[in-house]
mmCIF file of C-alpha atoms in Angstrom:
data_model
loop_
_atom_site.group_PDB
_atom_site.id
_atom_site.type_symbol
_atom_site.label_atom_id
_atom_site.label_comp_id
_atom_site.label_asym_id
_atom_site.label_seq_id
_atom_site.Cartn_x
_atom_site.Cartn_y
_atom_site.Cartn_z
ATOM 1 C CA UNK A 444 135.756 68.380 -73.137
ATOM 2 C CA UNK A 445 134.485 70.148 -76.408
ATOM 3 C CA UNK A 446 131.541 71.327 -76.879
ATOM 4 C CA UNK A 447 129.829 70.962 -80.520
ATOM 5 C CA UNK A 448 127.035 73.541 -81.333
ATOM 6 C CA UNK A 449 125.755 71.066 -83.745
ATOM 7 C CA UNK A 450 126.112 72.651 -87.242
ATOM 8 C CA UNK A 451 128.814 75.682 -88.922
ATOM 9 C CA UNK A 452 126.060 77.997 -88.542
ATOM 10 C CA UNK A 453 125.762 77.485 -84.962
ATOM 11 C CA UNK A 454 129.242 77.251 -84.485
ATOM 12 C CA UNK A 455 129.545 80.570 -86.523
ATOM 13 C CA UNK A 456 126.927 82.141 -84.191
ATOM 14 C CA UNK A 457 128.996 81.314 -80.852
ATOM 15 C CA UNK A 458 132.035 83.091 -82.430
ATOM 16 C CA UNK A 459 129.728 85.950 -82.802
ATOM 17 C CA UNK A 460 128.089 86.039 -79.534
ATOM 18 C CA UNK A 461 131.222 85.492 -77.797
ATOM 19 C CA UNK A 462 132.269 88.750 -79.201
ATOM 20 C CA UNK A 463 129.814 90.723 -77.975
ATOM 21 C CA UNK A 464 128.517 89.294 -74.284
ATOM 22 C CA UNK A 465 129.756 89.532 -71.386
ATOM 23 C CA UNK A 466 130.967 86.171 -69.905
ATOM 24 C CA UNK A 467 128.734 85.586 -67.597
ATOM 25 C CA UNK A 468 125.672 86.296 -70.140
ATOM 26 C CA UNK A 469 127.164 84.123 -72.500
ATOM 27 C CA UNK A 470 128.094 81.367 -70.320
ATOM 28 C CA UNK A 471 124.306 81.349 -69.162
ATOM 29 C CA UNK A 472 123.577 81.153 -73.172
ATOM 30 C CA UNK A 473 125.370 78.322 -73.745
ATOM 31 C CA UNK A 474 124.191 76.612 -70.653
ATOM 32 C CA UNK A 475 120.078 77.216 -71.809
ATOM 33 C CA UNK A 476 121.051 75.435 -75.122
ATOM 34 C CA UNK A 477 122.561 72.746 -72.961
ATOM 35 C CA UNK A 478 119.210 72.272 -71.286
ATOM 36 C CA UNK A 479 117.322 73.070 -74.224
ATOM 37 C CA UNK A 480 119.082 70.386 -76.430
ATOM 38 C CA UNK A 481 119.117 67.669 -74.181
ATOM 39 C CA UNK A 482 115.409 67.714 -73.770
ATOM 40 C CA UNK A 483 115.230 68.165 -77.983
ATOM 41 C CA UNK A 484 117.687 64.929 -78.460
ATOM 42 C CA UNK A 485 115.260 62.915 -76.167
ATOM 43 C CA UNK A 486 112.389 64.243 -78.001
ATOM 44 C CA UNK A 487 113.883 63.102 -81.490
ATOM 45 C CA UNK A 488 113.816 66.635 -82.480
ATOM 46 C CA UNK A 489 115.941 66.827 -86.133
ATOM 47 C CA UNK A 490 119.657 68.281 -86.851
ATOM 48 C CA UNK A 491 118.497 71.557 -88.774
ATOM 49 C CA UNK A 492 115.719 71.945 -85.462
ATOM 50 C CA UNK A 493 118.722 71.448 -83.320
ATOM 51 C CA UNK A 494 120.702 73.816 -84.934
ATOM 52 C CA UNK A 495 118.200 76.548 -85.239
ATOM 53 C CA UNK A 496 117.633 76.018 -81.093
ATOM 54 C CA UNK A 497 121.427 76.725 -80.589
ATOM 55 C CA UNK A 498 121.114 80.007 -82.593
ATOM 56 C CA UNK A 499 118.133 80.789 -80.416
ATOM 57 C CA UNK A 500 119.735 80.197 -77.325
ATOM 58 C CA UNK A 501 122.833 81.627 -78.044
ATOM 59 C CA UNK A 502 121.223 85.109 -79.336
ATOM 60 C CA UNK A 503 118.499 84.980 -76.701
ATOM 61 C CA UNK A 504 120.113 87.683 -74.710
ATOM 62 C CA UNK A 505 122.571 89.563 -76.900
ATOM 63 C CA UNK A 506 120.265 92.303 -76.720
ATOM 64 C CA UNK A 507 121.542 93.076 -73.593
ATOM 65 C CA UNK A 508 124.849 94.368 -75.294
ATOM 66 C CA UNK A 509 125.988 97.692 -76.066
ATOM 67 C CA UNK A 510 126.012 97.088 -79.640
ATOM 68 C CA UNK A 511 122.094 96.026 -80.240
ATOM 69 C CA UNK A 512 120.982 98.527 -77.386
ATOM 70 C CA UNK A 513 118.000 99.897 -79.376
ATOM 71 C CA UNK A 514 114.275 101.307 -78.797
ATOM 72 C CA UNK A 515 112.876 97.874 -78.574
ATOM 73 C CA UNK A 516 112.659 95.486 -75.634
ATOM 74 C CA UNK A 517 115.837 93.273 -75.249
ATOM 75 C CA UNK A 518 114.294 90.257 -76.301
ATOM 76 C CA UNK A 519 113.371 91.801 -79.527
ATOM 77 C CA UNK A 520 116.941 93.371 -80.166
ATOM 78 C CA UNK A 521 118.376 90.042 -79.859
ATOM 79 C CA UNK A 522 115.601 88.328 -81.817
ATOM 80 C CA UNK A 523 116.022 90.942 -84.630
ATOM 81 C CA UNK A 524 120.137 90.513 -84.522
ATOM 82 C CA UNK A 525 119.788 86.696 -85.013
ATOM 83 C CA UNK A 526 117.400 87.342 -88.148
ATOM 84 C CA UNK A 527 119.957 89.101 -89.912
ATOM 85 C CA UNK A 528 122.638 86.690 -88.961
ATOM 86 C CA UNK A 529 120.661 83.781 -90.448
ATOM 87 C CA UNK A 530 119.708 86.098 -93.021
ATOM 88 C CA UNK A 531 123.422 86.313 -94.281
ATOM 89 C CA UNK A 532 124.093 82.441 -93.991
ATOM 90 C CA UNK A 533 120.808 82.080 -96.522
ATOM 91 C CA UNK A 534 118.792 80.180 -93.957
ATOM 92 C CA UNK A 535 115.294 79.708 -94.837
ATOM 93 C CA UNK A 536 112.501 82.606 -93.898
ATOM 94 C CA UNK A 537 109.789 79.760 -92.070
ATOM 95 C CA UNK A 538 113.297 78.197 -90.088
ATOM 96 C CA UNK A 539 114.317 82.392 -89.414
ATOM 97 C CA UNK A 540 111.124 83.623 -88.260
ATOM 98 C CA UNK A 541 110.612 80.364 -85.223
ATOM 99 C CA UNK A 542 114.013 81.403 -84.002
ATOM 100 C CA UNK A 543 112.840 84.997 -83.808
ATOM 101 C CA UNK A 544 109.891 83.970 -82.070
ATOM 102 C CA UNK A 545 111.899 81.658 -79.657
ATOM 103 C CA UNK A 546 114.258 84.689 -78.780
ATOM 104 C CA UNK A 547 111.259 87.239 -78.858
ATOM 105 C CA UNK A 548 109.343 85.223 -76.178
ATOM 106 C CA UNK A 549 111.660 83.561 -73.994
ATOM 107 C CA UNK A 550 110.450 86.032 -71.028
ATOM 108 C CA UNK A 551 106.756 85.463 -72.052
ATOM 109 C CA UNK A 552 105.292 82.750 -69.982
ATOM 110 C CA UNK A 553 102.344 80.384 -71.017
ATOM 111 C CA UNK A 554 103.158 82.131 -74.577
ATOM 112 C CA UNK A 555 106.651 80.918 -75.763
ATOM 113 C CA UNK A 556 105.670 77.311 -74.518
ATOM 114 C CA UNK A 557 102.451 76.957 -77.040
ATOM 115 C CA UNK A 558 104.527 79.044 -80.236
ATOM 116 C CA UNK A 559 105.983 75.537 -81.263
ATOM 117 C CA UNK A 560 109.384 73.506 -80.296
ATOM 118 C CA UNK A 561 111.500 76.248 -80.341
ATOM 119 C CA UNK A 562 110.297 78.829 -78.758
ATOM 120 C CA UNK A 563 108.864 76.016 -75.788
ATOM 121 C CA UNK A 564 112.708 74.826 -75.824
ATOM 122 C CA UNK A 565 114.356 78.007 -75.219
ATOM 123 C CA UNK A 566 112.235 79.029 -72.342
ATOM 124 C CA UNK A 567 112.224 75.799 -70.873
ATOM 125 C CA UNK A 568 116.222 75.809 -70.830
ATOM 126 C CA UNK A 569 115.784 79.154 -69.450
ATOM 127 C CA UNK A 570 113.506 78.638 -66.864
ATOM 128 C CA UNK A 571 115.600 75.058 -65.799
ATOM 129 C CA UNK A 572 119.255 77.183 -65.709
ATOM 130 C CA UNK A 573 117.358 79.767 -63.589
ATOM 131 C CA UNK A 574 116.498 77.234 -61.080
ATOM 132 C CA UNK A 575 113.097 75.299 -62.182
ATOM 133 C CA UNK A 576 115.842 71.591 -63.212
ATOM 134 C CA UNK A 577 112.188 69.688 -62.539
ATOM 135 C CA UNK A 578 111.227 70.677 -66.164
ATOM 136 C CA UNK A 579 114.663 68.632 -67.224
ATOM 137 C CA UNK A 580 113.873 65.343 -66.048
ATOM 138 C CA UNK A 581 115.941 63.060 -63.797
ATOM 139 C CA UNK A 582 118.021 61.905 -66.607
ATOM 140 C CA UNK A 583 120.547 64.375 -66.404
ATOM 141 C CA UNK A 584 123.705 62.413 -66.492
ATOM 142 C CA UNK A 585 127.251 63.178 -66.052
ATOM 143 C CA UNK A 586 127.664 64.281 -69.859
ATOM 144 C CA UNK A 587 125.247 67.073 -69.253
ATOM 145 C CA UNK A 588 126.437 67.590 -65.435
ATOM 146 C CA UNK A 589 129.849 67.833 -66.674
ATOM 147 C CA UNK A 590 129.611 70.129 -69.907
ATOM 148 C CA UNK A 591 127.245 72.664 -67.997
ATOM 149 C CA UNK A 592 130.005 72.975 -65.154
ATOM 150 C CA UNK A 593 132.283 73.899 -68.005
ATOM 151 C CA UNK A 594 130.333 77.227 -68.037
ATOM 152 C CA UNK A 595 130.661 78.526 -64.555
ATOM 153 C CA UNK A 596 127.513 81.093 -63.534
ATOM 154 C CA UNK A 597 129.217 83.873 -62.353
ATOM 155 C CA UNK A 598 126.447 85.698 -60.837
ATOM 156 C CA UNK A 599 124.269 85.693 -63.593
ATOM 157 C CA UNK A 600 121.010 86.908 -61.865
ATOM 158 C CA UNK A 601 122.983 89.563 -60.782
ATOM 159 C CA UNK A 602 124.848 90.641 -64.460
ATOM 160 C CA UNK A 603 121.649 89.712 -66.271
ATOM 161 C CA UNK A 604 119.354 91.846 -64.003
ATOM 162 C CA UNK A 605 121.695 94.840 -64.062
ATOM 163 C CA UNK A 606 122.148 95.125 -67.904
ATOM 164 C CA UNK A 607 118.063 94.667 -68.626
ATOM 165 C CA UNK A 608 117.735 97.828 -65.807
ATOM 166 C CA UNK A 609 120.484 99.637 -66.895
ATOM 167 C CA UNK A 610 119.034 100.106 -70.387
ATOM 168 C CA UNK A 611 115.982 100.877 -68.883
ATOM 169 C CA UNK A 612 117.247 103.577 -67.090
ATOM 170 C CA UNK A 613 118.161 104.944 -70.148
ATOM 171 C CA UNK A 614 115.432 104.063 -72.187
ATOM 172 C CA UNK A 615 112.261 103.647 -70.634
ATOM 173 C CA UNK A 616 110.431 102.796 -73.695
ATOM 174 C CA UNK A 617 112.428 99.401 -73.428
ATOM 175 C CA UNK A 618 110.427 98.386 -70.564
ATOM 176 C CA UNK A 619 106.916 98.404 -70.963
ATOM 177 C CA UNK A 620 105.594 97.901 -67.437
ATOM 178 C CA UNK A 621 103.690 94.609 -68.676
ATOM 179 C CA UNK A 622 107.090 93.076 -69.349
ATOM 180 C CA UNK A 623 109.814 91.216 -67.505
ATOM 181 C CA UNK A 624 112.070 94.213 -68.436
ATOM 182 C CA UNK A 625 109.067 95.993 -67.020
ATOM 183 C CA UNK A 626 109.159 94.633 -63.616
ATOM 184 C CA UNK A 627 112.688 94.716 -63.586
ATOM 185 C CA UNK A 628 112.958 98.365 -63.838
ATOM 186 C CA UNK A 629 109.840 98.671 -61.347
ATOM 187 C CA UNK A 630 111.713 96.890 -58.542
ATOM 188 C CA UNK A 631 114.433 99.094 -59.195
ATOM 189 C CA UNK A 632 112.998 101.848 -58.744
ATOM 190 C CA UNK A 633 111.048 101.153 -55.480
ATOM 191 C CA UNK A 634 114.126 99.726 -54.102
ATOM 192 C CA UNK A 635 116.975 101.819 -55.497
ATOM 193 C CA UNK A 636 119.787 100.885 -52.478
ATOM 194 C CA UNK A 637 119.141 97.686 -53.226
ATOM 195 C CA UNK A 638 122.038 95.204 -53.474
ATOM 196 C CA UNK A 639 122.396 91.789 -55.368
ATOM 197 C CA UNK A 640 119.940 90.028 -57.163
ATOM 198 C CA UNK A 641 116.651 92.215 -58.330
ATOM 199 C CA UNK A 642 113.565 91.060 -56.237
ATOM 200 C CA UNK A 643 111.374 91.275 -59.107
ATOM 201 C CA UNK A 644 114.597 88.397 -61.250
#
């Protein structure tokens, strides 16, 4: 089974992602846009939309990488990496800035859901890959079942959790202690011997 990102942008973007993640971060990436699109398909949401929601999802975390491990918050790195990858394939500024803003808030609760489709999307496939499949419907069938399986998990919470502390660690300023990184690295520190998933995930 194949899976079709929906546009040669998109497609360009998973070549690019896949470069840089780890697998088990970019499994989880294409696994939110999985979620994502199916609830944008059964809202009627257009092709271009669609497409822009696979960049989103597929950058979401790639500022968890070595390579865009910079002073700003994870979210933000990635957000800022996707806007210069659109950027060079001449997308448009209005259809570049909502796919910042999906990446940029896709940890920020009762924000990212009212900041329009995208940004609602992403952290809803977030949120349903991390457990929450209510916000998905019942109407997951096997095409869905089936592709997302393709993508095994491979401790994400785990992987995830351990990249957003261990830039912490090294640069504080990346967790602001209002923020999911925030709370991240707080748990961390109270519970340093801790092992497997962060408490505060």
């Amino acid at each position: 089974m194949k899976v079709s990102f929906g546009g040669a942008t998109a497609e360009s973007a998973y070549v690019h992602v896949r470069s840089l993640l780890v697998p088990a971060i970019l499994n989880h990436s294409v696994r939110v846009w999985l979620l994502a699109d199916h609830l944008a398909r059964r809202e009627g949401i257009d092709a271009l939309e669609r497409e822009a929601l696979a960049v989103a999802c597929l950058f979401h975390d790639l500022g968890t990488t070595h390579q865009h491990d910079g002073p700003q918050r994870f979210e933000v790195e990635g957000a800022d990496a996707a806007s210069v990858f659109l950027s060079r394939h001449r997308w448009s500024a209005p259809l570049i800035k909502a796919v910042w803003e999906a990446i940029a808030l896709h940890t920020s609760p009762g924000i990212a859901e009212r900041m329009g489709s995208l940004p609602r999307l992403v952290r809803v496939g977030v949120r349903a890959d991390f457990g929450a499949t209510e916000l998905i419907g019942t109407d997951v069938g096997d095409p869905l079942a089936s592709a997302l399986a393709l993508f095994p998990r491979l401790n994400i919470e785990s992987v995830l959790g351990e990249a957003v502390v261990a830039q912490a660690l090294r640069r504080p300023e990346k967790a602001p202690s209002s923020s999911w990184p925030g709370g991240m690295l707080a748990a961390h520190l109270a519970n340093p011997g801790h092992l497997g998933v962060n408490p505060a995930f």
